[in-house]
CSV table of C-alpha atoms in Angstrom, one decimal:
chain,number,residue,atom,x,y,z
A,1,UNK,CA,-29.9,4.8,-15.0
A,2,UNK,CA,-29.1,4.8,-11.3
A,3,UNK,CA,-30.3,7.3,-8.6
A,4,UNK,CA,-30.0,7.4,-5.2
A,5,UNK,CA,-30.2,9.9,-2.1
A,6,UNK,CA,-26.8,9.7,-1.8
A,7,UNK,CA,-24.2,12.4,-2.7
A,8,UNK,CA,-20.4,12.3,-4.1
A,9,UNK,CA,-19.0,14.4,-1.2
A,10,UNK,CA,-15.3,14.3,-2.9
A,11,UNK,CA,-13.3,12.7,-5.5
A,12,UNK,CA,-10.0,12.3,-6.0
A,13,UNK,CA,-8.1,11.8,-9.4
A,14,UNK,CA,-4.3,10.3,-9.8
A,15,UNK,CA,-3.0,9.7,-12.9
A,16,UNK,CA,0.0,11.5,-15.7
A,17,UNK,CA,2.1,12.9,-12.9
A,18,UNK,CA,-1.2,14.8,-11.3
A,19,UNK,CA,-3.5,14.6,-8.2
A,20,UNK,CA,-6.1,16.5,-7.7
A,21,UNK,CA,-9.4,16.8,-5.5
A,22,UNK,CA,-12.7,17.7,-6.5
A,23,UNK,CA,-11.6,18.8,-9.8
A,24,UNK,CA,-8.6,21.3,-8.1
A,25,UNK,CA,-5.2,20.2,-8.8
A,26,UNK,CA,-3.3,19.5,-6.0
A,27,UNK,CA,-0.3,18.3,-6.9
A,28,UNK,CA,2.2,17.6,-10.2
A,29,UNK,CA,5.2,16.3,-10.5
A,30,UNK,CA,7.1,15.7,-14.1
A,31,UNK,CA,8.4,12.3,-12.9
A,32,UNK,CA,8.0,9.6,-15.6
A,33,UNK,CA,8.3,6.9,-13.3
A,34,UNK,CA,5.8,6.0,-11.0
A,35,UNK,CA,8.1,5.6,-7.6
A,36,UNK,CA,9.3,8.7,-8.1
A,37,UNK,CA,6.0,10.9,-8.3
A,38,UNK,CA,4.1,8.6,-5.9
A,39,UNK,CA,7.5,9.6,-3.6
A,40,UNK,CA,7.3,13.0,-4.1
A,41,UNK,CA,4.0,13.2,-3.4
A,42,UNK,CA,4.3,11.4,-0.5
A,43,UNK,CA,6.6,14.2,0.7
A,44,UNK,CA,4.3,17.1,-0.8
A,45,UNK,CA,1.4,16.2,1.7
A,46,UNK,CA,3.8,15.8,4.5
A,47,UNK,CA,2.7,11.9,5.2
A,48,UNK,CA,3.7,10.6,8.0
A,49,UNK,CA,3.8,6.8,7.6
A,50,UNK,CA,7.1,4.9,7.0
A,51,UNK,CA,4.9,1.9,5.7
A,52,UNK,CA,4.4,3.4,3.2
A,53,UNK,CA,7.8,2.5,1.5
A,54,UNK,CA,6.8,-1.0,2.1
A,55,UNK,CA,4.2,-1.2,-0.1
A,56,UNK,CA,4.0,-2.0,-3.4
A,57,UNK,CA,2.8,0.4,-6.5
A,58,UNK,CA,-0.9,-0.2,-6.7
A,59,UNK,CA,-1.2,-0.1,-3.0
A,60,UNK,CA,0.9,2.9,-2.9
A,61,UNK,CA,-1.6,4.4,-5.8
A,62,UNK,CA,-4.6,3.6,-3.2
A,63,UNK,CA,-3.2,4.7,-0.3
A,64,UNK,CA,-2.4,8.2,-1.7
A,65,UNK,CA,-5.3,8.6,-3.3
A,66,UNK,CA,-7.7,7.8,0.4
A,67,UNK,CA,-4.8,9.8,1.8
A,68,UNK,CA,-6.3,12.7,-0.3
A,69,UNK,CA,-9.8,12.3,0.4
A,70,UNK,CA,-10.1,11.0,4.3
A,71,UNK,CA,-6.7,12.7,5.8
A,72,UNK,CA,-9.4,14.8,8.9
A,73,UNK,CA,-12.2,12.1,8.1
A,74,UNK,CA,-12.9,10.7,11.5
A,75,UNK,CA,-15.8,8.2,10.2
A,76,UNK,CA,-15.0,5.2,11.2
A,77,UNK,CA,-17.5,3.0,10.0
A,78,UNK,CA,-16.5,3.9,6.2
A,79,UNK,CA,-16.9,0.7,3.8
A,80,UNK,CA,-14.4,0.1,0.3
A,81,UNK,CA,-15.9,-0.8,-2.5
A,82,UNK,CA,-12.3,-0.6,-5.2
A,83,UNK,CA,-11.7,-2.0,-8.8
A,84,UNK,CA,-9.5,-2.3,-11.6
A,85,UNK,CA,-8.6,-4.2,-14.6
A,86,UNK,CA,-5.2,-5.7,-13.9
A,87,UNK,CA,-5.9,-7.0,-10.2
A,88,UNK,CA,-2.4,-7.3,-8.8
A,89,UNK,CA,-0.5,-8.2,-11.4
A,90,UNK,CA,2.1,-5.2,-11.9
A,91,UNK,CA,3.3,-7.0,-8.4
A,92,UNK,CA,2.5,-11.3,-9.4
A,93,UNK,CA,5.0,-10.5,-12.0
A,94,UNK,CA,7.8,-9.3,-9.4
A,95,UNK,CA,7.1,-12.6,-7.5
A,96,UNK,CA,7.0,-14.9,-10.6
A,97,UNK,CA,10.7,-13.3,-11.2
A,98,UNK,CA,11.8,-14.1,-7.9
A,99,UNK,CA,10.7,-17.4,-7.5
A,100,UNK,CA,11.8,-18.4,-11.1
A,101,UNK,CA,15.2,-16.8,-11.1
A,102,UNK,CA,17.3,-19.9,-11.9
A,103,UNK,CA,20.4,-19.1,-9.7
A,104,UNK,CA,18.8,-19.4,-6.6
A,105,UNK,CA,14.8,-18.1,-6.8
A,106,UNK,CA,13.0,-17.5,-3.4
A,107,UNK,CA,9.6,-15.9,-2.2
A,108,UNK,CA,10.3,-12.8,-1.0
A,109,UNK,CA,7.7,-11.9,2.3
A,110,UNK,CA,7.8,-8.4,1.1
A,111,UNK,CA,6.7,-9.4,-2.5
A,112,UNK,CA,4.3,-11.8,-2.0
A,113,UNK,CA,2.1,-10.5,0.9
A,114,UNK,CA,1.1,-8.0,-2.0
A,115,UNK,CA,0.3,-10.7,-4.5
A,116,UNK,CA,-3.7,-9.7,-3.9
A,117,UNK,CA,-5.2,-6.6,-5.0
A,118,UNK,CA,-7.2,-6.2,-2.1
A,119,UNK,CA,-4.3,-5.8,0.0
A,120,UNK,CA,-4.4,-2.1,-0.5
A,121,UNK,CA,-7.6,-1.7,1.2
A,122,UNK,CA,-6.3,-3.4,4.4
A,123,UNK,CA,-3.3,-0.8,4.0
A,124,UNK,CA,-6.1,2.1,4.0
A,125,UNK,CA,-8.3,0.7,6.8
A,126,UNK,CA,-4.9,0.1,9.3
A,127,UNK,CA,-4.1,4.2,8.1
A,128,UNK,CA,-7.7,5.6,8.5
A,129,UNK,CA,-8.9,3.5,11.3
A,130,UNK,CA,-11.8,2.0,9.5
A,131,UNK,CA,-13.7,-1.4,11.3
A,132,UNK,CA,-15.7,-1.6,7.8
A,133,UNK,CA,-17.1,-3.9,5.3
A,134,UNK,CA,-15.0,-3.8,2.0
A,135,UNK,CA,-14.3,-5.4,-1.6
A,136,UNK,CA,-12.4,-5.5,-4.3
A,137,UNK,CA,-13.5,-6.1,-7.9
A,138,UNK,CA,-12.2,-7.1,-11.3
A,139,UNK,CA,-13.8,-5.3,-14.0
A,140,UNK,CA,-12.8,-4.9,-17.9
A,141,UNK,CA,-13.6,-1.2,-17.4
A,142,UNK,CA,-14.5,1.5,-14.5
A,143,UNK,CA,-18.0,-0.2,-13.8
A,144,UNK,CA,-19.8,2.7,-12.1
A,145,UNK,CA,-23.7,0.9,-12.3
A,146,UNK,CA,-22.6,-1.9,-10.4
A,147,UNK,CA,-20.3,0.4,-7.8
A,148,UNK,CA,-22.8,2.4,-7.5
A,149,UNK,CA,-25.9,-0.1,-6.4
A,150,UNK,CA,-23.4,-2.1,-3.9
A,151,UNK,CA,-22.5,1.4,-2.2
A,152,UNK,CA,-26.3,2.4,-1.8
A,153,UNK,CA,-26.9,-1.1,-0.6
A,154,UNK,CA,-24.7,-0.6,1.9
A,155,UNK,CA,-25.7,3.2,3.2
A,156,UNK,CA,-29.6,1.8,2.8
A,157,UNK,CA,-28.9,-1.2,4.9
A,158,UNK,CA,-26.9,1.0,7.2
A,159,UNK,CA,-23.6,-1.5,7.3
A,160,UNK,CA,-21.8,2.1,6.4
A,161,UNK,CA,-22.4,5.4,7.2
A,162,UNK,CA,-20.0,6.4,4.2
A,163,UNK,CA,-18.3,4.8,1.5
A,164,UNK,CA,-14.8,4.7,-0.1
A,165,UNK,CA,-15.1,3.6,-3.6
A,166,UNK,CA,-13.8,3.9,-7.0
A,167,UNK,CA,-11.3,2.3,-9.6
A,168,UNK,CA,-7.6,2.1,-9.1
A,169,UNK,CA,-5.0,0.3,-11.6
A,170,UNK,CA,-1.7,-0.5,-11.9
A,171,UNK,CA,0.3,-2.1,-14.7
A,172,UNK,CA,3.1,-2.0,-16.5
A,173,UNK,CA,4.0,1.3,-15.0
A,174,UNK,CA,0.3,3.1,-15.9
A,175,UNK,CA,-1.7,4.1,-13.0
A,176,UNK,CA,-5.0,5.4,-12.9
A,177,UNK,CA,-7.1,6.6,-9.7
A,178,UNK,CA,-10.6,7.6,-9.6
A,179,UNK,CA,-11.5,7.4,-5.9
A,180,UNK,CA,-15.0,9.3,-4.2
A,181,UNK,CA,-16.6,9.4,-0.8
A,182,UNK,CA,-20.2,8.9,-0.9
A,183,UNK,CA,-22.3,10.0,2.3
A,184,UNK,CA,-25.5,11.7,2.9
A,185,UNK,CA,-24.2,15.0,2.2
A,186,UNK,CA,-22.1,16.3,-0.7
A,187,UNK,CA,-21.0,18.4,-3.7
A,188,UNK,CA,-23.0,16.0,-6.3
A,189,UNK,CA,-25.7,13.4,-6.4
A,190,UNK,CA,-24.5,9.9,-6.7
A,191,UNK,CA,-25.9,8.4,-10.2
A,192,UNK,CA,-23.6,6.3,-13.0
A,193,UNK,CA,-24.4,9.1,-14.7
A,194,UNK,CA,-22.4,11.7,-12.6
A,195,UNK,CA,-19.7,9.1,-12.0
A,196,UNK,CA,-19.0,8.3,-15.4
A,197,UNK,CA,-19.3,11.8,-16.6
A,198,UNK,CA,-15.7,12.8,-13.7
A,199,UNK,CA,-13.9,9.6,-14.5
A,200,UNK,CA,-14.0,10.4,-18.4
A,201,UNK,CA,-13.6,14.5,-17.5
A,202,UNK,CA,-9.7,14.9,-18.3
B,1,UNK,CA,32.6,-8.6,14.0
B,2,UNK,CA,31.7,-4.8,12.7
B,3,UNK,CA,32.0,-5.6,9.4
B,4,UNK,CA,29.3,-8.2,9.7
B,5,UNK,CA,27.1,-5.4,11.7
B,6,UNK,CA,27.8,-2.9,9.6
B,7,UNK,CA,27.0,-5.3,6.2
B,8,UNK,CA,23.6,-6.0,8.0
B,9,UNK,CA,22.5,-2.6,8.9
B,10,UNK,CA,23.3,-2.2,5.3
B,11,UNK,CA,20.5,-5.0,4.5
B,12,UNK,CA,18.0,-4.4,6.9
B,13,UNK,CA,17.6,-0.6,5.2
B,14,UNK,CA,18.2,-2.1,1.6
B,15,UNK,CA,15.7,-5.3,2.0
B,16,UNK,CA,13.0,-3.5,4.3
B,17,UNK,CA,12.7,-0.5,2.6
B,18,UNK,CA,13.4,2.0,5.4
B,19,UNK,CA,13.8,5.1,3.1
B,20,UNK,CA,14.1,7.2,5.9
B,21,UNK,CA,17.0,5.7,7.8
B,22,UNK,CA,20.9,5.7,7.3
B,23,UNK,CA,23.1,3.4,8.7
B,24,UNK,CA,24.2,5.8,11.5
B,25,UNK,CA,20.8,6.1,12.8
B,26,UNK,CA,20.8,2.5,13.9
B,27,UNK,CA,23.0,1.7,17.1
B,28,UNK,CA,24.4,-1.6,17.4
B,29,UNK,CA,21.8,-2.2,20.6
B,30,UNK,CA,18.4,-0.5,19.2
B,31,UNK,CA,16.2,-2.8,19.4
B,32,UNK,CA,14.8,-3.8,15.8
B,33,UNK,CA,10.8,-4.0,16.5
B,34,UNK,CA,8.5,-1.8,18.4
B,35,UNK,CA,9.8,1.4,18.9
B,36,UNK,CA,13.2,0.9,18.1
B,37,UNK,CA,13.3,0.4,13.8
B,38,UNK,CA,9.7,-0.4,14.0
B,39,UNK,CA,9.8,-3.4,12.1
B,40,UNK,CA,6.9,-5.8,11.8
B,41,UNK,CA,6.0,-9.2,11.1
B,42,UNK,CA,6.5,-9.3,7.5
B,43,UNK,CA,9.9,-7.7,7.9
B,44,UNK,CA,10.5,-10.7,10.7
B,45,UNK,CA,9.9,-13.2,7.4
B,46,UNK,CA,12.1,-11.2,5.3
B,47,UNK,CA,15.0,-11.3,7.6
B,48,UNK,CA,14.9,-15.0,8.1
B,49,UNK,CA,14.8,-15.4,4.5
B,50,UNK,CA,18.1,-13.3,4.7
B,51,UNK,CA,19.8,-15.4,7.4
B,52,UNK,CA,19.2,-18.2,4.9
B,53,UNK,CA,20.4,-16.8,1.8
B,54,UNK,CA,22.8,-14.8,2.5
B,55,UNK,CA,24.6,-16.9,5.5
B,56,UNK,CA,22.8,-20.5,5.1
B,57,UNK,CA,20.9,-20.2,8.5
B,58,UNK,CA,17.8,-22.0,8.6
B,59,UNK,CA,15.3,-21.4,11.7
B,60,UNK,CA,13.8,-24.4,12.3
B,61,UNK,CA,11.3,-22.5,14.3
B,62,UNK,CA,10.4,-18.8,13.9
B,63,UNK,CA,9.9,-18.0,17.3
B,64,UNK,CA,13.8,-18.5,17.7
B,65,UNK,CA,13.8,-14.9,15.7
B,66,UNK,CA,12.1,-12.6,18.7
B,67,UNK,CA,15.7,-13.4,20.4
B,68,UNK,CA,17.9,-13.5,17.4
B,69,UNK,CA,16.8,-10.2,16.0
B,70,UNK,CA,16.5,-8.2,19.3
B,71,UNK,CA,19.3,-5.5,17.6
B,72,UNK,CA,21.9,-5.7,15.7
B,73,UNK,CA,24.0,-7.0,18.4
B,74,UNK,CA,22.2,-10.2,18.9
B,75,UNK,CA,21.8,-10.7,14.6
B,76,UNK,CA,25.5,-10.6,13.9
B,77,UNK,CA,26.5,-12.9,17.5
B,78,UNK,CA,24.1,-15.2,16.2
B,79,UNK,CA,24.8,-14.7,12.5
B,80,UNK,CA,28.8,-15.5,13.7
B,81,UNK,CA,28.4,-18.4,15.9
B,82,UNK,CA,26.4,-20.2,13.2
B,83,UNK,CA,26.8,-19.2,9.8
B,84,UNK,CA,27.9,-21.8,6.8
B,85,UNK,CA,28.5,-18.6,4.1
C-alpha cells in the first residue's frame, strides 16, 4: 500500500513493435528487430537529434520513450528515477567482444562510454534540458513500492517539481518501456497500486 | 591522396554513426566539429583509435587531434606524412 498526493500525469509504454501514450497507441511498426522499429520511430515523430544514432539500444529505448512523454515539457527541474533487470548488459557484451577479439581486440569509445545503464538518463537530461537529481536501479522485477516512495520523497522535499520514472530493459534484443511523469496534477493518483495495475495492462 | 580522403569520409560516417550523411555531403575542408559534422568528444576518441588501427598512428598526446582532425583535409595530410599501414 502506497498513497500519495501525487498524480500519474502520463505514461508511456514501448515494447512488441508498439508505443503508445496514456493507453492510445501511437505508433507500430512490424520490425522484428529492435534498430529497425526504434529507427522508424525515430522518423515517425519527426526527431530531430542526430545523437541519437550514437547511442546504444537501451539508451535509444529511454530516450524515445521521454521523447514521448516530455517533447513541449518545459519543466526543468524534472528528477529520473529508472530501472531494469539487465543493467547495461545488451551493450557490456558488445564491449567484452571487442576487447576479446583475438586478431587485434580494442575498446571502442563509442561502445564503452555506454557500458553503464545510467548513461541513458544523461542522454535524456542533455535532450530535455533537465538540471535534476536522478538514479538508476537494478531490480529483479518492475519495483513500483520502492519507485514510488523515492519519487514522493523527492516532490515532498521539493528537490523536483516533477518526476521521470519507470522501468526500461534491454537484452538480448527484448525491450520493454514503462515510463510516467508524476507531478501535482494528472490523469491518475500515484499508488503501487495504479502503477502495477498499467505496467501489467497489455 | 583522394583515395585516402575518400576512404576516410567512408569511416567517419561508418564508425560515428552519422546516419544521415553521405559521403558527398562532406567537403574535403568542412570542418569536422562544431558546426561543420558536429562531432564530439567521444567521436574525437573514436577517431584516434582509427588512426591507430587502421594506419598505426599513435597520438602521444590528444590535444594534437584539435589540429589533425580540423577536416578532412588536415586527417589525410597528416594520415600521409606519417602512416606505417
Amino acid at each position: 500500500m502506497n498513497r500519495s498526493d501525487y498524480h500519474i500525469k502520463s505514461y508511456c509504454r514501448i515494447r512488441d513493435g508498439k508505443i503508445s501514450k496514456d493507453g492510445e497507441l501511437l505508433f507500430s511498426d512490424a520490425s522484428e528487430e529492435f534498430p529497425a522499429f526504434i529507427k522508424a520511430a525515430y522518423k515517425h515523430f519527426e526527431t530531430d537529434y542526430s545523437k541519437f544514432f550514437k547511442m546504444d539500444n537501451l539508451s535509444k529505448l529511454a530516450f524515445m520513450g521521454a521523447e514521448v512523454l516530455l517533447r513541449g515539457n518545459d519543466e526543468e527541474n524534472t528528477a529520473l528515477i529508472l530501472s531494469n533487470r539487465a543493467s547495461s548488459l545488451d551493450t557490456d557484451r558488445k564491449h567484452q567482444a571487442a576487447i576479446s577479439n583475438p586478431k587485434g581486440g580494442f575498446a571502442s569509445p563509442a561502445v564503452f562510454v555506454y557500458t553503464l545503464p545510467n548513461i541513458c538518463m544523461g542522454e535524456i537530461s542533455i535532450r530535455h534540458k533537465l538540471y535534476s537529481e536522478n538514479s538508476f536501479f537494478i531490480f529483479a522485477e518492475f519495483n513500483p513500492h520502492l519507485l514510488s516512495n523515492y519519487t514522493n520523497d523527492l516532490l515532498e522535499t521539493g528537490k523536483a517539481k516533477e518526476v521521470l520514472c519507470g522501468w526500461v530493459d534491454y537484452d538480448k534484443e527484448k525491450y520493454d518501456a514503462f515510463l510516467y511523469v508524476i507531478g501535482k496534477k494528472g490523469l491518475l493518483a500515484h499508488n503501487t497500486e495504479g502503477l502495477t495495475k498499467l505496467y501489467r495492462t497489455k | 591522396m583522394s583515395e585516402l580522403k575518400q576512404e576516410l569520409k567512408e569511416k567517419i560516417i561508418e564508425q560515428l554513426n552519422l546516419e544521415d550523411v553521405s559521403v558527398d555531403e562532406i567537403a574535403n575542408n568542412d570542418p569536422l566539429f562544431g558546426e561543420g559534422l558536429g562531432l564530439d568528444s567521444i567521436d574525437a576518441l573514436e577517431l584516434i583509435v582509427m588512426l591507430d588501427k587502421d594506419y598505426g598512428i599513435r597520438l602521444a598526446d590528444p590535444k594534437e587531434g584539435r589540429k589533425i582532425f580540423e577536416s578532412i583535409d588536415t586527417m589525410a595530410a597528416y594520415i600521409e606524412a606519417n602512416r606505417s599501414n
